[in-house]
Coordinates of C-alpha atoms and ligand atoms in Angstrom, one line a residue:
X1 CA 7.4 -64.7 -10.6
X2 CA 7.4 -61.5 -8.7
X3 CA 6.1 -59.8 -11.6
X4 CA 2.9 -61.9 -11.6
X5 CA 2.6 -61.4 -7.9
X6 CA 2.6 -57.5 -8.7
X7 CA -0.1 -58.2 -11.6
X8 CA -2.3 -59.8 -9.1
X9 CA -2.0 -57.7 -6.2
X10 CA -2.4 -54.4 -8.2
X11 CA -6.4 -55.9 -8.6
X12 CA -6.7 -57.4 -5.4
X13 CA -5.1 -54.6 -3.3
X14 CA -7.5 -52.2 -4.4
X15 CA -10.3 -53.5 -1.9
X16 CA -8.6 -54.5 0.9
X17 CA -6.4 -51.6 1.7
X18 CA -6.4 -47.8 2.8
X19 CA -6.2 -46.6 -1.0
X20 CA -6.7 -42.8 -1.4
X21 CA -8.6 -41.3 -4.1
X22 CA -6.9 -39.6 -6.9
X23 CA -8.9 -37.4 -9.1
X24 CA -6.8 -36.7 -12.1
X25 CA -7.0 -33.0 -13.7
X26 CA -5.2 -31.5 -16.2
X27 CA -4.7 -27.7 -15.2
X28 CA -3.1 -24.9 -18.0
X29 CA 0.3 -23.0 -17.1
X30 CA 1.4 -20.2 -19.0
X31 CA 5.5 -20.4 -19.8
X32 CA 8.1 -18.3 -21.2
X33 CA 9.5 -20.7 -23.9
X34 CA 10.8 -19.9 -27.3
X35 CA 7.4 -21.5 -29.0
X36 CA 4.7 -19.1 -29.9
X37 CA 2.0 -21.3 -27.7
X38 CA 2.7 -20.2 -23.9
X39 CA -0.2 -22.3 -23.1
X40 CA 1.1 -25.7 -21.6
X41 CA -1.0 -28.5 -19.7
X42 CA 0.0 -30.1 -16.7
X43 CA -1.3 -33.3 -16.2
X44 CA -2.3 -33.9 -12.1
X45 CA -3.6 -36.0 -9.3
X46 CA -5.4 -34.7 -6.4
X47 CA -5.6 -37.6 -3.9
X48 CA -7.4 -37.5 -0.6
X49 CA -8.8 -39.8 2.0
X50 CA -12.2 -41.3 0.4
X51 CA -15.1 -39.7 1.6
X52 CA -13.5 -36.5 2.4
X53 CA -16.0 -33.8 1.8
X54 CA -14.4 -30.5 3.7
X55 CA -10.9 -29.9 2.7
X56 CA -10.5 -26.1 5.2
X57 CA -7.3 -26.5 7.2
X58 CA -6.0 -29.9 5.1
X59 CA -2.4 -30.0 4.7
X60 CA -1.1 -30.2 0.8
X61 CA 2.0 -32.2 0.0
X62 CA 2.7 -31.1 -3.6
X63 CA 4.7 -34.2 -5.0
X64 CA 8.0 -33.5 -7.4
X65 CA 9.6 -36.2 -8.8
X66 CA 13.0 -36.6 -10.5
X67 CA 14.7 -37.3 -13.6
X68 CA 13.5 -40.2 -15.5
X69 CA 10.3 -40.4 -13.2
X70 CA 6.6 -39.5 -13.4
X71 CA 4.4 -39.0 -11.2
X72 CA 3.9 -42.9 -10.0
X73 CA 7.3 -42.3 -8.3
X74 CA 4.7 -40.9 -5.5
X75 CA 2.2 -43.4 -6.3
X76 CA 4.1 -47.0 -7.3
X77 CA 0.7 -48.9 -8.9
X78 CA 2.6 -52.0 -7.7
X79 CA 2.0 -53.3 -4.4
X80 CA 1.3 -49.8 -3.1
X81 CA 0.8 -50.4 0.4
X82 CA 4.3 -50.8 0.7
X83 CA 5.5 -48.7 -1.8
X84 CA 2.8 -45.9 -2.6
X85 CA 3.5 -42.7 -0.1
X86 CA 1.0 -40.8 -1.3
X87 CA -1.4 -43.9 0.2
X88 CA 1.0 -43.4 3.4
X89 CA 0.8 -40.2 4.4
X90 CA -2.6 -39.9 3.7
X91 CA -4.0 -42.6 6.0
X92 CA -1.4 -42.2 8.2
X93 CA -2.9 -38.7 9.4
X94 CA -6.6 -39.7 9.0
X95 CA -6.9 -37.5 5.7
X96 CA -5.5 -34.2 7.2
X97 CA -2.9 -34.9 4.6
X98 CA -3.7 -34.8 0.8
X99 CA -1.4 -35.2 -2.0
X100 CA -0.8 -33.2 -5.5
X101 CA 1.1 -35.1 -7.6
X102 CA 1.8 -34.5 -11.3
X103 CA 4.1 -35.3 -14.3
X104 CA 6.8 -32.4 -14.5
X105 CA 6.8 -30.0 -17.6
X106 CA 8.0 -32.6 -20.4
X107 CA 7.2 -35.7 -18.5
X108 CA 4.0 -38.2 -19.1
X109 CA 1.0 -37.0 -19.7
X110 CA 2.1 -33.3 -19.5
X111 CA 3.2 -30.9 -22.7
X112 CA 6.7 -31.1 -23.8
X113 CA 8.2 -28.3 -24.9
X114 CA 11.2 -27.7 -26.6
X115 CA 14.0 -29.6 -24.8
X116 CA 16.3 -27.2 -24.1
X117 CA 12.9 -24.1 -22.8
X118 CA 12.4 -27.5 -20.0
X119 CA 15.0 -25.9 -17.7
X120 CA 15.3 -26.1 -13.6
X121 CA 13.6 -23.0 -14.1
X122 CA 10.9 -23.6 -16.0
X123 CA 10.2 -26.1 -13.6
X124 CA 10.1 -23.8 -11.0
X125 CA 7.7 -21.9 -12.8
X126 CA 5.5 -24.6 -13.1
X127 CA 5.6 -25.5 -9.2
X128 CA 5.1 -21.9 -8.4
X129 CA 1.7 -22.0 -10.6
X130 CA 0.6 -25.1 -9.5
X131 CA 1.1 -23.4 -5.4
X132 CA -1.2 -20.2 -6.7
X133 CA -4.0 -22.5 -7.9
X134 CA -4.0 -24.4 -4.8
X135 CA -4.0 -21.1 -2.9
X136 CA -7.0 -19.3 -4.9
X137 CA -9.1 -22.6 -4.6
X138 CA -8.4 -24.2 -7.9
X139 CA -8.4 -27.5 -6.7
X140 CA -11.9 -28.8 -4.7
X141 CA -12.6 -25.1 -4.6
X142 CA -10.7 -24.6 -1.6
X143 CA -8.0 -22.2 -0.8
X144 CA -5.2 -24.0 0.7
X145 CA -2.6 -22.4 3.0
X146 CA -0.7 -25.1 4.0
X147 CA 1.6 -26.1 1.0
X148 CA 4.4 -28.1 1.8
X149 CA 6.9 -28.9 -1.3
X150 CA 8.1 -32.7 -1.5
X151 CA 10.9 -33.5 -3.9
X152 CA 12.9 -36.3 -4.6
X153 CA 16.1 -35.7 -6.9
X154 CA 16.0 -33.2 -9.1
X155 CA 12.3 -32.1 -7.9
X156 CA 14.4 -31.4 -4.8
X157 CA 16.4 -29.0 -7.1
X158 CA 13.3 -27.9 -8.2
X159 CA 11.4 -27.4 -4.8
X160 CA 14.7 -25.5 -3.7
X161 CA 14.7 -23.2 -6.3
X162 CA 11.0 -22.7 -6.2
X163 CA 11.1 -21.9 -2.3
X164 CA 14.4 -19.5 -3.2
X165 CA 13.6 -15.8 -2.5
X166 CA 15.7 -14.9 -5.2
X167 CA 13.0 -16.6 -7.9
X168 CA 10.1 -14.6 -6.4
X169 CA 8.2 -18.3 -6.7
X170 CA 7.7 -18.7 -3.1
X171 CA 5.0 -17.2 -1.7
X172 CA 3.0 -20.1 -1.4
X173 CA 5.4 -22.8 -0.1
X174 CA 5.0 -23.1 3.9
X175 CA 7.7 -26.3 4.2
X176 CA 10.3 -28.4 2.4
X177 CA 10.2 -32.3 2.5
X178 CA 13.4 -33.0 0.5
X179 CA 14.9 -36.2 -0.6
X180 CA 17.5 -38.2 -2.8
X181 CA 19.8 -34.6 -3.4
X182 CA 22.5 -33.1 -1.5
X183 CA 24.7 -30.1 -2.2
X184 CA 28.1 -32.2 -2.8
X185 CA 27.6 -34.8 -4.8
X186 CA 29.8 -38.3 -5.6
X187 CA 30.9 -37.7 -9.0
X188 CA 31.3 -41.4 -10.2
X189 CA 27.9 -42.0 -9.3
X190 CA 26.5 -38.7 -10.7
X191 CA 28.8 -39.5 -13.4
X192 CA 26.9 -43.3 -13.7
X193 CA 23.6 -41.4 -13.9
X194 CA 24.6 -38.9 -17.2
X195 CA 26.5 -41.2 -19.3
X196 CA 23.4 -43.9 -18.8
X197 CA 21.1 -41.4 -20.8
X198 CA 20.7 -41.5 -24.7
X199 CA 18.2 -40.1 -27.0
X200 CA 15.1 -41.4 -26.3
X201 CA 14.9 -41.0 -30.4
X202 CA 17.2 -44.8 -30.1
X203 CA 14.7 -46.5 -27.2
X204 CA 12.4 -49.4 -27.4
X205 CA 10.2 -47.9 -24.9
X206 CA 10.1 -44.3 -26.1
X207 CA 10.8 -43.8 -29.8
X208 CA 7.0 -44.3 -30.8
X209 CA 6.4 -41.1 -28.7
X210 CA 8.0 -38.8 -31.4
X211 CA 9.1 -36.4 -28.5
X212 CA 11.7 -33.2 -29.5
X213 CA 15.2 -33.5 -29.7
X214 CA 17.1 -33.1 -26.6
X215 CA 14.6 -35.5 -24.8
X216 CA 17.1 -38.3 -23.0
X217 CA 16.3 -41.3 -20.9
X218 CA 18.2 -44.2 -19.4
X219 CA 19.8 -46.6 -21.6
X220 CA 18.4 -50.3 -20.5
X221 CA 21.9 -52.1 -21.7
X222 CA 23.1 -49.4 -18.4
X223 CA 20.2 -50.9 -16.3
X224 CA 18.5 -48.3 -13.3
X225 CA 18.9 -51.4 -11.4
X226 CA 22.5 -50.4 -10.7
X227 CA 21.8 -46.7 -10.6
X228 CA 19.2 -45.8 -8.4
X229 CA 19.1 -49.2 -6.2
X230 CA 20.8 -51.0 -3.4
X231 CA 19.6 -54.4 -4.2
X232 CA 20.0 -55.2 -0.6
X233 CA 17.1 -53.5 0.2
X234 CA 15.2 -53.9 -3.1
X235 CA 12.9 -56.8 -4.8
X236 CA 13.7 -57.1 -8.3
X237 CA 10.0 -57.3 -9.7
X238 CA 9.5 -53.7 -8.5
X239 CA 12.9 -52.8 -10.0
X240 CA 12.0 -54.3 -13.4
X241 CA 8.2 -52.3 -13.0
X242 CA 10.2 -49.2 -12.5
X243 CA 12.6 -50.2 -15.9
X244 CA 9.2 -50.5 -17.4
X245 CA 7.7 -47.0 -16.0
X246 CA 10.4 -45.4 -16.6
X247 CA 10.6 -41.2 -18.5
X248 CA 12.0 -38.6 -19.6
X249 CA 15.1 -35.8 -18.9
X250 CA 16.0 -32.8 -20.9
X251 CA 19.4 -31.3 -22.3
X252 CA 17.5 -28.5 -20.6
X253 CA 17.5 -29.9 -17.2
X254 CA 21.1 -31.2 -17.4
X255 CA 22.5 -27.7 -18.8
X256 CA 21.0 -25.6 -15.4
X257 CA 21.4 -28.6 -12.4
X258 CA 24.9 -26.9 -11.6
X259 CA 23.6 -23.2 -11.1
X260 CA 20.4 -24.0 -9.2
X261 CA 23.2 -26.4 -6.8
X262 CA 24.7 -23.3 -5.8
X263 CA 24.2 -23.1 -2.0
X264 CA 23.2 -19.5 -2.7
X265 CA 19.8 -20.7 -3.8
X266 CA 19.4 -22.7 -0.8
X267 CA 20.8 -20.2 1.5
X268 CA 17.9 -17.6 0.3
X269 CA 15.0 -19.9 1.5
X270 CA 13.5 -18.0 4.3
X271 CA 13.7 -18.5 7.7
X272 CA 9.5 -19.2 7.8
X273 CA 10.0 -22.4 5.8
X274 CA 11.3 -25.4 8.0
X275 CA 13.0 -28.3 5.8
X276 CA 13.2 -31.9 6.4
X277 CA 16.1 -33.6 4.2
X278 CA 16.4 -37.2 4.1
X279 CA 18.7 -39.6 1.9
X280 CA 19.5 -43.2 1.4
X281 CA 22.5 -44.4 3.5
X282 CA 23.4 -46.2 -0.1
X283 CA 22.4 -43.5 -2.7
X284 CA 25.6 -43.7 -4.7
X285 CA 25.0 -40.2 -6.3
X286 CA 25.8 -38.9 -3.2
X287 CA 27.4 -41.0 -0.8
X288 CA 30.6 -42.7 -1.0
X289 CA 33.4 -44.0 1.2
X290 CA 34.8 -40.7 2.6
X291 CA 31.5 -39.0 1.8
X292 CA 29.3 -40.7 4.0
X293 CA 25.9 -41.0 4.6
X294 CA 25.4 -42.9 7.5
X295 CA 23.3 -41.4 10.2
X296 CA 21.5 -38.1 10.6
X297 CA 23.8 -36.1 12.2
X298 CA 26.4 -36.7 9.4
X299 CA 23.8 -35.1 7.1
X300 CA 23.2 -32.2 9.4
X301 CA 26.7 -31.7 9.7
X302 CA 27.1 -31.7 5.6
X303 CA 24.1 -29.5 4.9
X304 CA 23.4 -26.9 7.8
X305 CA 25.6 -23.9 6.4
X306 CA 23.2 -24.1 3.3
X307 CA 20.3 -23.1 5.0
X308 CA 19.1 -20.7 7.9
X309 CA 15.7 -22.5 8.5
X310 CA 15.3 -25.2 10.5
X311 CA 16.5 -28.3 9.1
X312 CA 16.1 -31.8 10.1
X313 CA 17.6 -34.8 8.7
X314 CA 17.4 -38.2 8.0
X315 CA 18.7 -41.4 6.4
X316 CA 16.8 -44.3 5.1
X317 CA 19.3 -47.3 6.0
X318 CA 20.3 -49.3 3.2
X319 CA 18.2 -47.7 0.8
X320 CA 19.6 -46.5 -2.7
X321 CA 18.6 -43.7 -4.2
X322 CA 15.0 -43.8 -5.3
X323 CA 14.2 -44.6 -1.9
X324 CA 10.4 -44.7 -2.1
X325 CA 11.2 -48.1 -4.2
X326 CA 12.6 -49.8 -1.4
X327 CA 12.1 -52.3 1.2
X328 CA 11.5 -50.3 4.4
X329 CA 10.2 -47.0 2.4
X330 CA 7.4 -47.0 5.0
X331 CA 10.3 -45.8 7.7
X332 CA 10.9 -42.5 5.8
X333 CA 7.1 -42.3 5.3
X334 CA 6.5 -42.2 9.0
X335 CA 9.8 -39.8 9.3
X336 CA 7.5 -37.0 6.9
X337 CA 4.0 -37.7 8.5
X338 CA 5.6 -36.7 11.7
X339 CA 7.4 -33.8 11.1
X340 CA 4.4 -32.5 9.0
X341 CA 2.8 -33.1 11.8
X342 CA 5.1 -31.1 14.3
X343 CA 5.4 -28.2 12.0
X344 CA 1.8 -27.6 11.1
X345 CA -0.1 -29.2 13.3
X346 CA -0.6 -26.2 15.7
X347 CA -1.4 -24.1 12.4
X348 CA -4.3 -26.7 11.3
X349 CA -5.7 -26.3 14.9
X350 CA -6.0 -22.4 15.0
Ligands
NAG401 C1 -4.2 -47.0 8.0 O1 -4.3 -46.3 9.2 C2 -4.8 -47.1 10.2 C3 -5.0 -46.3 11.5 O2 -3.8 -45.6 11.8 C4 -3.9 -48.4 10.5 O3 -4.5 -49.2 11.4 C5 -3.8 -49.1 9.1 O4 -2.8 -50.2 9.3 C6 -3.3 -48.2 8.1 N1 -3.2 -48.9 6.8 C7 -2.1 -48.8 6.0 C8 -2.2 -49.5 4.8 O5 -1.1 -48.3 6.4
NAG402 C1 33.9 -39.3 -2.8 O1 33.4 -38.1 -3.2 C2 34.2 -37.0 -2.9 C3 33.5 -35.6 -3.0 O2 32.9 -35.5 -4.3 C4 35.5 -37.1 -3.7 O3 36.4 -36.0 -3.4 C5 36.2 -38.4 -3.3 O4 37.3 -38.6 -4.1 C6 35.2 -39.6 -3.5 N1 35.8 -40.8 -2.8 C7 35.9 -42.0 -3.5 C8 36.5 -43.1 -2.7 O5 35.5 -42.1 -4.6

């Protein structure tokens, strides 16, 4: 039933509603792996306010989603005014906001190299690139200067290590919007999250894909439903759309999370780049009964010695952990289209 009522809304939403305009790209990074080809393609989305024709002084919010994700994590196809942010924060600041989203490095539409070259790293790398070619005018041949870095999970991870001074990838990353990851995790739930993975070789979904070795995703007899949801907050057709949608990880990935978790990453992101962190108050990778995540403050309180720029915090009530795939998603949508505004607005204006 609430599967049909997606089908039909995803043709019907189109006309009534604030949809921005992606124009889909695919743009060439250069990456030390161990193939010969260093040439890989990144598939992306550029997506603006219709009828935008000057982009000077528009704020970027480059899009990184997680483990087992794609790019539609940003961009649910399925009843997107509720779900989509990337419709959000877009009409939500009258098109001062656009939004580059892309599949990772091994996700989608992008390459896939070897499994174990896909590293946090690597990642990193391709972040960093995809900054520069917004900076030099690579996208609707302008130069953009204010690149803010939005990550949920492990493209937290990513975005941190990216925005690290130690990886020399920063120089193009003005702010942090970072979601769904915090230093300490809970290990059952982190736990729940790795032993739910097998090769994507054994999966209905994925085998025809003849991806490397090394490529993992979530088993469905260990449904996401009980990993990255609080069903309190959650409508099962949307959960069964994200089963259907759902990607890739690499033994690559897996082997480096630890390292680029070390608060020494995080405690090298300069002072210049102001972070907003925000989590569900149910995401059971990270909260549990005597690791709580129940307001704000607690957040602040758990995160603040791992960074010297100015953080702010906040928690989704309810929400699990893919909290762009909940019921009040719009809440933490607001939460970034006002800080983005208090951080940069000044900086738009001069
Ligand atoms: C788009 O923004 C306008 C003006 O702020 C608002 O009235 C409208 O409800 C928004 N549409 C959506 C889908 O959020
Ligand atoms: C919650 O997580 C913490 C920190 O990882 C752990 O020490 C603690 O045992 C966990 N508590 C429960 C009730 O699982």
């Amino acid at each position: 039933m609430n599967i049909w009522i997606c089908i039909l809304s995803l043709s019907y939403i189109q006309f009534v509603d604030a949809k921005a305009h992606c124009q889909q790209q695919y743009v060439s990074v250069s990456l030390p792996t161990s193939e010969l080809t260093k040439l890989y393609e990144i598939a992306t989305w550029f997506c603006y306010k219709e009828g935008t024709t000057n982009f000077n002084n528009k704020i970027v919010h480059l899009t990184i989603h997680g483990l087992t994700y794609d790019h539609t994590y940003w961009n649910f196809p399925c009843e997107s005014s509720t779900y989509s942010y990337t419709d959000y924060v877009i009409n939500k600041s009258n098109g001062n906001i656009v939004v580059l989203n892309f599949d990772r490095i091994g996700i989608g539409r992008s390459s896939h190299p070897p499994a174990y070259d896909v590293t946090i790293d690597l990642n990193a790398d391709v972040v960093y690139q995809l900054t520069e070619k917004l900076h030099n005018g690579q996208f609707q041949d302008t130069k953009f200067d204010n690149i803010i870095l939005v990550g949920h999970s492990l493209g937290t991870l990513i975005s941190w290590t990216t925005a690290s001074s130690d990886s020399g990838y920063n120089r193009f990353v003005n702010g942090l919007i970072s979601t769904g990851w915090l230093h300490k995790n809970n290990p059952i739930g982190g736990m729940g999250i790795i032993s739910s993975m097998y090769p994507v070789q054994l999966d209905p979904k994925l085998r025809q894909q003849n991806l490397p070795l090394g490529y993992l995703t979530t088993n469905p007899s260990w449904p996401r439903q009980t990993l990255f949801y609080n069903m309190n907050d959650a409508d099962i057709g949307i959960v069964q759309q994200d089963e259907q949608l759902k990607e890739t990880g690499t033994l690559g990935e897996l082997r480096t999370c630890e390292a680029a978790n070390n608060p020494l990453v995080t405690l090298k992101i300069p002072k210049a780049i102001p972070i907003l962190l925000v989590i569900g108050q149910n995401d059971q990778c990270f909260c549990n009964v005597t690791l709580a995540c129940d307001n704000s403050l607690i957040i602040q309180e758990r995160e603040q010695q791992n960074f010297i720029s100015s953080t702010e915090t906040y928690v989704l009530q309810q929400a699990g952990h893919s909290i762009n795939l909940h019921l009040n998603s719009h809440d933490w949508y607001q939460i970034a289209s006002d800080w983005t505004q208090k951080y940069f607005r000044i900086k738009q204006e001069l």
